[in-house]
Every structure is written in C-alpha cells, then in structure tokens.
Tab-separated table of C-alpha atoms in Angstrom:
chain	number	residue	atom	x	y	z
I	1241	UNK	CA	1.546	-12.871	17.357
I	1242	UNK	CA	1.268	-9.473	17.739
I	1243	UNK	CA	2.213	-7.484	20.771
I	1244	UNK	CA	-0.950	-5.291	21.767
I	1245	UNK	CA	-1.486	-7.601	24.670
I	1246	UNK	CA	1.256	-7.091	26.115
I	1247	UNK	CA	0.052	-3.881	26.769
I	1248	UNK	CA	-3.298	-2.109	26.677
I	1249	UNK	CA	-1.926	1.545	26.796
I	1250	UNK	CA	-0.626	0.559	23.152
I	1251	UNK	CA	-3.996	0.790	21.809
I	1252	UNK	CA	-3.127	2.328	18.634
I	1253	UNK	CA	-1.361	1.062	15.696
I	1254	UNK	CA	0.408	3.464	13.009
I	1255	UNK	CA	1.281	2.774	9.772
I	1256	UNK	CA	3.702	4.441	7.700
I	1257	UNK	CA	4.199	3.353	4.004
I	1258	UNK	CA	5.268	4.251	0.880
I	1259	UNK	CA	2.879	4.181	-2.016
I	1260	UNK	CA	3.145	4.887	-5.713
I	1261	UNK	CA	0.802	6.176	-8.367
I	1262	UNK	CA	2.089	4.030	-11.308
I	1263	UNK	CA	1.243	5.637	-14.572
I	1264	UNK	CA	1.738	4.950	-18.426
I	1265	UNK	CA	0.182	5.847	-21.845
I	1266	UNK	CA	-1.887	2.948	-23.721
I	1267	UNK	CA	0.522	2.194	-26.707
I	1268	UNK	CA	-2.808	2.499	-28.608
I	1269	UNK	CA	-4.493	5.597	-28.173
I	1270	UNK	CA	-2.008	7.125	-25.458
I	1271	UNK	CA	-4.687	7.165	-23.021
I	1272	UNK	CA	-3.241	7.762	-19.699
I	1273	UNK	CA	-3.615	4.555	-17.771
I	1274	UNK	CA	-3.261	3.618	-13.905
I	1275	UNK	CA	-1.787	0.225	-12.973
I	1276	UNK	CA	-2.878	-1.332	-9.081
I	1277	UNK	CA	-1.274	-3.940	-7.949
I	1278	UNK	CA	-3.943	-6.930	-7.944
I	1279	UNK	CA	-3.954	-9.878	-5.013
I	1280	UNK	CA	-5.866	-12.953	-4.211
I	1281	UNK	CA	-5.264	-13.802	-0.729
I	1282	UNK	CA	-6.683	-16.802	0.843
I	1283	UNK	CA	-7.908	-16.620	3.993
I	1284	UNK	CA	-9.342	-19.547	6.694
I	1285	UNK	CA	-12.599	-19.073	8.259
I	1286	UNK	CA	-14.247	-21.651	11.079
I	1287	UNK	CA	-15.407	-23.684	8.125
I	1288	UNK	CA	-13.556	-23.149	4.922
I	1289	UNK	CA	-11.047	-21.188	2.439
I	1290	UNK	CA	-12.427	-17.911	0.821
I	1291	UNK	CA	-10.038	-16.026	-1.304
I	1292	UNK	CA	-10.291	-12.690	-1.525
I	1293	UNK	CA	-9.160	-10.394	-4.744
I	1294	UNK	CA	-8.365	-6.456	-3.846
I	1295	UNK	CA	-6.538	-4.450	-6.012
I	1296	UNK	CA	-4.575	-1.386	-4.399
I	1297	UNK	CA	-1.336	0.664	-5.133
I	1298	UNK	CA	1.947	0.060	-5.361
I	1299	UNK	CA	4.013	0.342	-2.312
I	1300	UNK	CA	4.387	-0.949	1.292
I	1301	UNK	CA	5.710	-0.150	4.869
I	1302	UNK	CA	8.443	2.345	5.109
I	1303	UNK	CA	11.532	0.256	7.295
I	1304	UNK	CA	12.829	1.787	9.923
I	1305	UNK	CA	17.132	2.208	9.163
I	1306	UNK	CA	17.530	3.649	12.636
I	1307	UNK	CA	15.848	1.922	15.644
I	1308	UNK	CA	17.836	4.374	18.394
I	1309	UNK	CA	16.385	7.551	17.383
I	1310	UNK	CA	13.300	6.198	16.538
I	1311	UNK	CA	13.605	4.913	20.440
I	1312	UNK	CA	14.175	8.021	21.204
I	1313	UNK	CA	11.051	9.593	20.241
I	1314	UNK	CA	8.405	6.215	21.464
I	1315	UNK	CA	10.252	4.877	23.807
I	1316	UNK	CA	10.577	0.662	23.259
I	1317	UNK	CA	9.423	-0.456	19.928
I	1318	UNK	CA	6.207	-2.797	20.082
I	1319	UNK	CA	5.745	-3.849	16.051
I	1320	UNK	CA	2.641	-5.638	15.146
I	1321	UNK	CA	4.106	-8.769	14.310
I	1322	UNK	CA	7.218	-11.017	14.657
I	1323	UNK	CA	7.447	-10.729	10.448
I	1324	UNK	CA	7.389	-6.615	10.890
I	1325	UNK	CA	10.358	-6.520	13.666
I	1326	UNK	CA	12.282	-8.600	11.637
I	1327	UNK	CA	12.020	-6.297	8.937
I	1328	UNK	CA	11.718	-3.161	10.734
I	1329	UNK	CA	8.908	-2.340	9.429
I	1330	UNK	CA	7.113	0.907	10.624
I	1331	UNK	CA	4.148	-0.898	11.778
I	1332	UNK	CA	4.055	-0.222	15.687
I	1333	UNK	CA	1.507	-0.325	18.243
I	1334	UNK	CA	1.814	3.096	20.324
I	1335	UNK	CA	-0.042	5.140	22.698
I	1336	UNK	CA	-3.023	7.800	21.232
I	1337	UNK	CA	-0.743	10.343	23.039
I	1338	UNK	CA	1.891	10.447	20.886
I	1339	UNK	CA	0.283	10.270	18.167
I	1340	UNK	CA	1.064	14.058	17.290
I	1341	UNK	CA	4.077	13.781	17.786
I	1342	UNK	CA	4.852	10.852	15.888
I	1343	UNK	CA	2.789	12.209	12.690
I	1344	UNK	CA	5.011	15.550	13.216
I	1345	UNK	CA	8.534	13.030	13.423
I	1346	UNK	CA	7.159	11.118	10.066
I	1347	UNK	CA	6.370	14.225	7.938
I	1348	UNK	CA	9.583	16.127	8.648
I	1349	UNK	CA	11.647	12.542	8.143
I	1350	UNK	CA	9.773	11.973	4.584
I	1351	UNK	CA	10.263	14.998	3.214
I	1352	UNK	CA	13.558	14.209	2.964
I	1353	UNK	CA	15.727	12.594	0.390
I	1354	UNK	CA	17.628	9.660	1.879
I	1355	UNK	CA	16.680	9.954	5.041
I	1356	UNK	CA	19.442	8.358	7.634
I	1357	UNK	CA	16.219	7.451	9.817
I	1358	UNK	CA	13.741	5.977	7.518
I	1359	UNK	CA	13.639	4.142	4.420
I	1360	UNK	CA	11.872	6.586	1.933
I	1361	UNK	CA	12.526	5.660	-1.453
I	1362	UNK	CA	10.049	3.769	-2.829
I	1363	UNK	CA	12.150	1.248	-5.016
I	1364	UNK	CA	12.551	-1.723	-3.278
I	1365	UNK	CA	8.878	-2.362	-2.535
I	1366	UNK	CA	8.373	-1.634	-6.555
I	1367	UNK	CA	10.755	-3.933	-7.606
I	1368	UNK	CA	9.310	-6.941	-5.713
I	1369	UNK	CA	5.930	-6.382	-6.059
I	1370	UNK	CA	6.264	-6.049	-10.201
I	1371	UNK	CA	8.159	-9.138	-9.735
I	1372	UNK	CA	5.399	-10.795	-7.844
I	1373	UNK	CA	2.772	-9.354	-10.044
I	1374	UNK	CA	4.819	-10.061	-13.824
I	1375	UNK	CA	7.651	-12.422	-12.550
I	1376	UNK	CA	9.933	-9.755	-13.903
I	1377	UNK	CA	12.934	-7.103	-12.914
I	1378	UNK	CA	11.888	-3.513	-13.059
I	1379	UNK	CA	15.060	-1.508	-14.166
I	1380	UNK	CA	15.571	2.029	-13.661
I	1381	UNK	CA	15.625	2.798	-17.440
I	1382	UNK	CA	12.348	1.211	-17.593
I	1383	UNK	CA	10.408	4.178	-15.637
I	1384	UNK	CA	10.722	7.314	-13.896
I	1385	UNK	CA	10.097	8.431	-10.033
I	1386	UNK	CA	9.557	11.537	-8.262
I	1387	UNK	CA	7.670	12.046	-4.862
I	1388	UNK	CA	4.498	14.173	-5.154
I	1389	UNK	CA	2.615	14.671	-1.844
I	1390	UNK	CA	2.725	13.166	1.863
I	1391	UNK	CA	-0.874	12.206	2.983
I	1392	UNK	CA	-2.282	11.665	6.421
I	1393	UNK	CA	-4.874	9.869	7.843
I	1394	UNK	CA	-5.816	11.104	11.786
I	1395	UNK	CA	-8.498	9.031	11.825
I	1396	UNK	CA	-7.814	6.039	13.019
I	1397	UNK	CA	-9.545	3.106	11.021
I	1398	UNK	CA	-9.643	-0.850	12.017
I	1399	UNK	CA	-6.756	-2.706	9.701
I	1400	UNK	CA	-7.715	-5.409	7.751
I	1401	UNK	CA	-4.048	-6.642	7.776
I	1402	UNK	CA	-3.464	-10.251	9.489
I	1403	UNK	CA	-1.061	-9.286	12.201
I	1404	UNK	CA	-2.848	-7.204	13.804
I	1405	UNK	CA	-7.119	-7.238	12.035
I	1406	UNK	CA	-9.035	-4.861	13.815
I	1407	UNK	CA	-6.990	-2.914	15.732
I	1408	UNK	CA	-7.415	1.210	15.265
I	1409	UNK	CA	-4.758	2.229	12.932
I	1410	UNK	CA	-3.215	5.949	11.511
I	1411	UNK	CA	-1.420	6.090	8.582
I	1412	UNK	CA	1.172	7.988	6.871
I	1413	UNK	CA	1.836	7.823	3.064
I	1414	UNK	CA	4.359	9.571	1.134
I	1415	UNK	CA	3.500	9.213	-2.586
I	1416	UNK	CA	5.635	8.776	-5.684
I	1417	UNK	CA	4.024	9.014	-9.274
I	1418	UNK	CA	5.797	6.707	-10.879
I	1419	UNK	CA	5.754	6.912	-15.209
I	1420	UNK	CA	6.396	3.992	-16.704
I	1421	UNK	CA	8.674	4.937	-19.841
I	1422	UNK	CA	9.528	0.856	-21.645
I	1423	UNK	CA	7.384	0.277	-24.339
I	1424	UNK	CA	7.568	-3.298	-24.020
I	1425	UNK	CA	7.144	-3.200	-20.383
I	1426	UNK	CA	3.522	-1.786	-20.686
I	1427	UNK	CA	2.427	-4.295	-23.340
I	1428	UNK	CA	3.475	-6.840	-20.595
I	1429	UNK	CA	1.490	-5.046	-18.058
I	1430	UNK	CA	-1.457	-4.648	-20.178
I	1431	UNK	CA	-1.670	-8.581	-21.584
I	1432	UNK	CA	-1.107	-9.571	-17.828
I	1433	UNK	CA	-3.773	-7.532	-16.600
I	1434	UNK	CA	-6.228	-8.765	-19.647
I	1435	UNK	CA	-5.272	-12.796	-19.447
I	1436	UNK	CA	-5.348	-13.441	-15.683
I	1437	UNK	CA	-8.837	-13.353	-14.254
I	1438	UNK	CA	-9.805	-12.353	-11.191
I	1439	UNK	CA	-11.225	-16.308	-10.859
I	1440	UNK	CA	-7.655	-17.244	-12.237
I	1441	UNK	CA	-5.699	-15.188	-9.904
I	1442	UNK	CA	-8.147	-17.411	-7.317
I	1443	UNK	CA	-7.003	-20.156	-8.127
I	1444	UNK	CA	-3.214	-19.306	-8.329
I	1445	UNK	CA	-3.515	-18.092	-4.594
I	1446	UNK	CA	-5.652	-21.179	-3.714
I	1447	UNK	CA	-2.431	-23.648	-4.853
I	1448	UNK	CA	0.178	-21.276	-3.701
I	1449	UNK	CA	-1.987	-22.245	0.074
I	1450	UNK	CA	-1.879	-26.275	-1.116
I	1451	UNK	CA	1.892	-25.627	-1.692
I	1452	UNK	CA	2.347	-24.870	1.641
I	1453	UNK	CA	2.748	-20.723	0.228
I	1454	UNK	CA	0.758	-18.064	2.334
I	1455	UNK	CA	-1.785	-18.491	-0.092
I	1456	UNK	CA	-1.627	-15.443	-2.552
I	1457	UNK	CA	-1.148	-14.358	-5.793
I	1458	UNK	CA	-0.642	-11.421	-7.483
I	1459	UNK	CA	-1.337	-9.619	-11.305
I	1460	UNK	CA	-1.773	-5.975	-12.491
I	1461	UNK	CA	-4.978	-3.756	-12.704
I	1462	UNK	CA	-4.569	-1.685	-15.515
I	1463	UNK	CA	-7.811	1.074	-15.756
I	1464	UNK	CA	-8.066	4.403	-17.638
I	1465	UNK	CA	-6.934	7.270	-14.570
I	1466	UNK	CA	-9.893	8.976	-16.305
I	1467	UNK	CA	-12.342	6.571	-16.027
I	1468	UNK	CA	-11.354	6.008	-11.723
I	1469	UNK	CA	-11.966	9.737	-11.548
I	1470	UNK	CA	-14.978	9.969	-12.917
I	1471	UNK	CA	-15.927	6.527	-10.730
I	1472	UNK	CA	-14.936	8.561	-7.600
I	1473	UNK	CA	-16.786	11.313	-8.564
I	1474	UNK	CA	-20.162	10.213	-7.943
I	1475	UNK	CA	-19.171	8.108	-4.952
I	1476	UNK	CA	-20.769	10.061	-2.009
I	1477	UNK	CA	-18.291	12.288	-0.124
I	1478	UNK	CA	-18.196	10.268	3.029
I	1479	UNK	CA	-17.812	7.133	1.441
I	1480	UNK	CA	-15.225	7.931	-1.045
I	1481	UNK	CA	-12.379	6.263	1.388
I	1482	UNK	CA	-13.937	2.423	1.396
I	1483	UNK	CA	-13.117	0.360	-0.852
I	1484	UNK	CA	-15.744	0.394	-3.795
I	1485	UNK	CA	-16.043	-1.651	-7.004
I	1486	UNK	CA	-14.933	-1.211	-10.832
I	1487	UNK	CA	-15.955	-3.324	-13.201
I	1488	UNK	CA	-16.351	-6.316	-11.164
I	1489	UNK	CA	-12.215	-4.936	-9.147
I	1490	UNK	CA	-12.426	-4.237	-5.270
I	1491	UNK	CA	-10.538	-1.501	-5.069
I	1492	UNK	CA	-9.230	-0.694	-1.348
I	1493	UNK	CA	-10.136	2.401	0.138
I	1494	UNK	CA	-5.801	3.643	0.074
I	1495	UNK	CA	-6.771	3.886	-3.575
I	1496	UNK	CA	-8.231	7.312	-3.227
I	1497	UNK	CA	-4.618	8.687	-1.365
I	1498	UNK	CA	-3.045	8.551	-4.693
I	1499	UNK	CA	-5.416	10.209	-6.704
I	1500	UNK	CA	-5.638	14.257	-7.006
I	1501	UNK	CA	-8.082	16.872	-7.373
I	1502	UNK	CA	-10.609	14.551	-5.896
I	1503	UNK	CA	-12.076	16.118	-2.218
I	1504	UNK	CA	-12.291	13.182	0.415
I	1505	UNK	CA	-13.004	13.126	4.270
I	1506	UNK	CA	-10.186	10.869	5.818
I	1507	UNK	CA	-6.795	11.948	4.025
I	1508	UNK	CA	-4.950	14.831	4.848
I	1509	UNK	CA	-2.988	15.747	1.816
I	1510	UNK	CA	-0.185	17.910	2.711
C-alpha cells in the first residue's frame, strides 16, 4: 500500500532511475541494433486477466545508499510502496515544492562516479533483468558501459506502475549506452527475441500468475536503432513521448529518453 494517503501535501511522486541504451552490431550485416527489454505482465481487472506486453529499456530505480542525507534534504522518506522502502528505492512521494530542489540534489549526485549517496551504476539492474529476459549471467567481458547524458522530465505524468497507478510523477534518468561486445551473447539475444512471441511471452506471464508468480515474463526486443529513428521521426512532435507501436511492439513512451538527435517535448536532456 502506498503512502500518499497518509498525506495529501505529498501529492507528487519522483522517480529516479537508471536506464541503458543497449547496443550491438547484427553478426550479419553489422547493422547497428537496439535491444528493449520485453514484458508480459498480467494484470486483474473487475472481471478477468489481461496481459499486457510493453517493451522498454534497460534499467530501473536508482537505490538510495544513504537515507540520512537524503533526510536531510526531504525531510521523512514516504516511498511508494512497502517493496520500494525495502529496497530503497528512489521512488518517493514528495511535495511539488521541492521539487527543484530535489531535481538540482539528483543531477549533481549522478554526475558522479560512485556516488556515496546514490546508487548510480547501472550494473545490477542489467544483470538481473538479462537474467530475467535470457536466464543468463551478463559478465563484464561480455559488454562495455559508459554514461552518456542525464535526462529530465518536469512534467509530471500519471505512472502506470502498480504501487502507486495514477499518481503525477517526475522523473530523472541518467543514461548508459551500453555495447554489447560477446559474439555469442548477441546470437542469444537475437534467437530469443525471434522464437518467443509476443502471444508466447503471454502465456509465460499468464502461468508464472497460476504459479502463484506476480504474473510476468520477460524476452528481448531486438530492432534496427535506424529503423526506431526513422519510426520517431514521423511521430508528431507532441506525441513523440507515448508509447507508440512497431511492428505489432508497444513501446513505452521512456523509450524516446534514450534515443539522440531526435527533438521531443517532455525530456530535458542535459
């Protein structure tokens, strides 16, 4: 449950995440390629299951290594959910009138390298979610990392996330491009995202629910980077940070924070 109710001068939740741009060349032609981390969630309506399929970057919420000085800046912490204090995650509900300063505190704190406040490296979120995605260990001599750009988003946006669906939320993103270098690890990546349907990755998250799971499932989206810049192209300015479609792939609207050279009206790219 989260703890907005608690109270209603904590009407705005920030988000602060890391999120990478994982690239690789097509052992074929050496076209570049980008890979999105694909999930099927099921959720429960009044009357049934639907499962939903959105594919998105890699990444996730930044933790938060030192709650004091954090404190010191916000005052007591209010998370959005048990699951996100337990894992200090930096998820919080706060009031609009920090908000500057608290976008000010998170851009000077990522822009540094291991940061004795926040978690900023971008590893640990990798590593699980490529094991989620190809039930495999990503080792460091299997890719490369370097952070390119810390992006913004002032406008605050309703979440789609279950903790806390609805509520106004600002992000920050710092983002990594991350090349993947292991020959063998992009043939893996490629077959995974070719044999596992989007109906198939359905039905995974549909048993993992029946299993008592939290009902999700998760593969790789593997698209030319060419091809999702020419897509965004001719998406119309304003609607460039929704989540839009790709051959027959959702792709959410945090999509558009890792690409460059593309103009859009919601993130701040500093």
């Amino acid at each position: 449950m989260n703890q907005i109710g608690a109270n209603h001068e904590l009407s705005l939740r920030v988000s602060v995440a890391t999120l990478a741009r994982v690239l690789f060349k097509h052992p074929k032609d050496g076209e570049m390629m980008l890979a999105l981390e694909r999930k099927a969630t099921v959720r429960e309506t009044e009357k049934s299951q639907i499962v939903e399929v959105i594919s998105q970057p890699f990444g996730g919420a930044i933790r938060i290594k030192n709650i004091s000085r954090l404190h010191d800046l916000i005052g007591d912490l209010h998370f959005d959910s048990e699951r996100s204090r337990v894992e200090r995650d930096f998820r919080l509900f706060i009031r609009p009138s920090i908000w500057p300063a608290v976008r000010e505190f998170c851009i000077e704190q990522l822009g540094q390298d291991d940061d004795p406040i926040l978690e900023t490296d971008p590893i640990r979120e990798l590593v699980e979610e490529f094991d989620d995605a190809l039930g495999l260990k990503l080792k460091p001599e299997q890719y490369t990392c370097k952070p390119v750009a810390t992006v913004v988003e002032n406008d605050p946006t309703p979440t789609d996330n279950v903790h806390a669906e609805g509520v106004p939320t600002v992000r920050v993103y710092r983002i990594f491009e991350v090349i993947i270098s292991d020959s063998t690890l992009m043939d893996t990546m490629l077959a995974n995202n070719e044999m596992i349907s989007n109906q198939e990755l359905c039905k995974l998250a549909l048993k993992d629910a029946q299993n008592g799971g939290k009902g999700r499932a998760n593969a790789i989206l593997a698209l030319p980077l060419n091809q999702i810049h020419a897509l965004y192209s001719t998406v119309p300015f304003t609607d460039r940070n929704t989540s839009i479609f790709i051959e027959q792939n959702r792709l959410d609207g945090s999509v558009m924070a890792i690409l460059e050279d593309i103009s859009q009206p919601t993130y701040q790219r500093l």
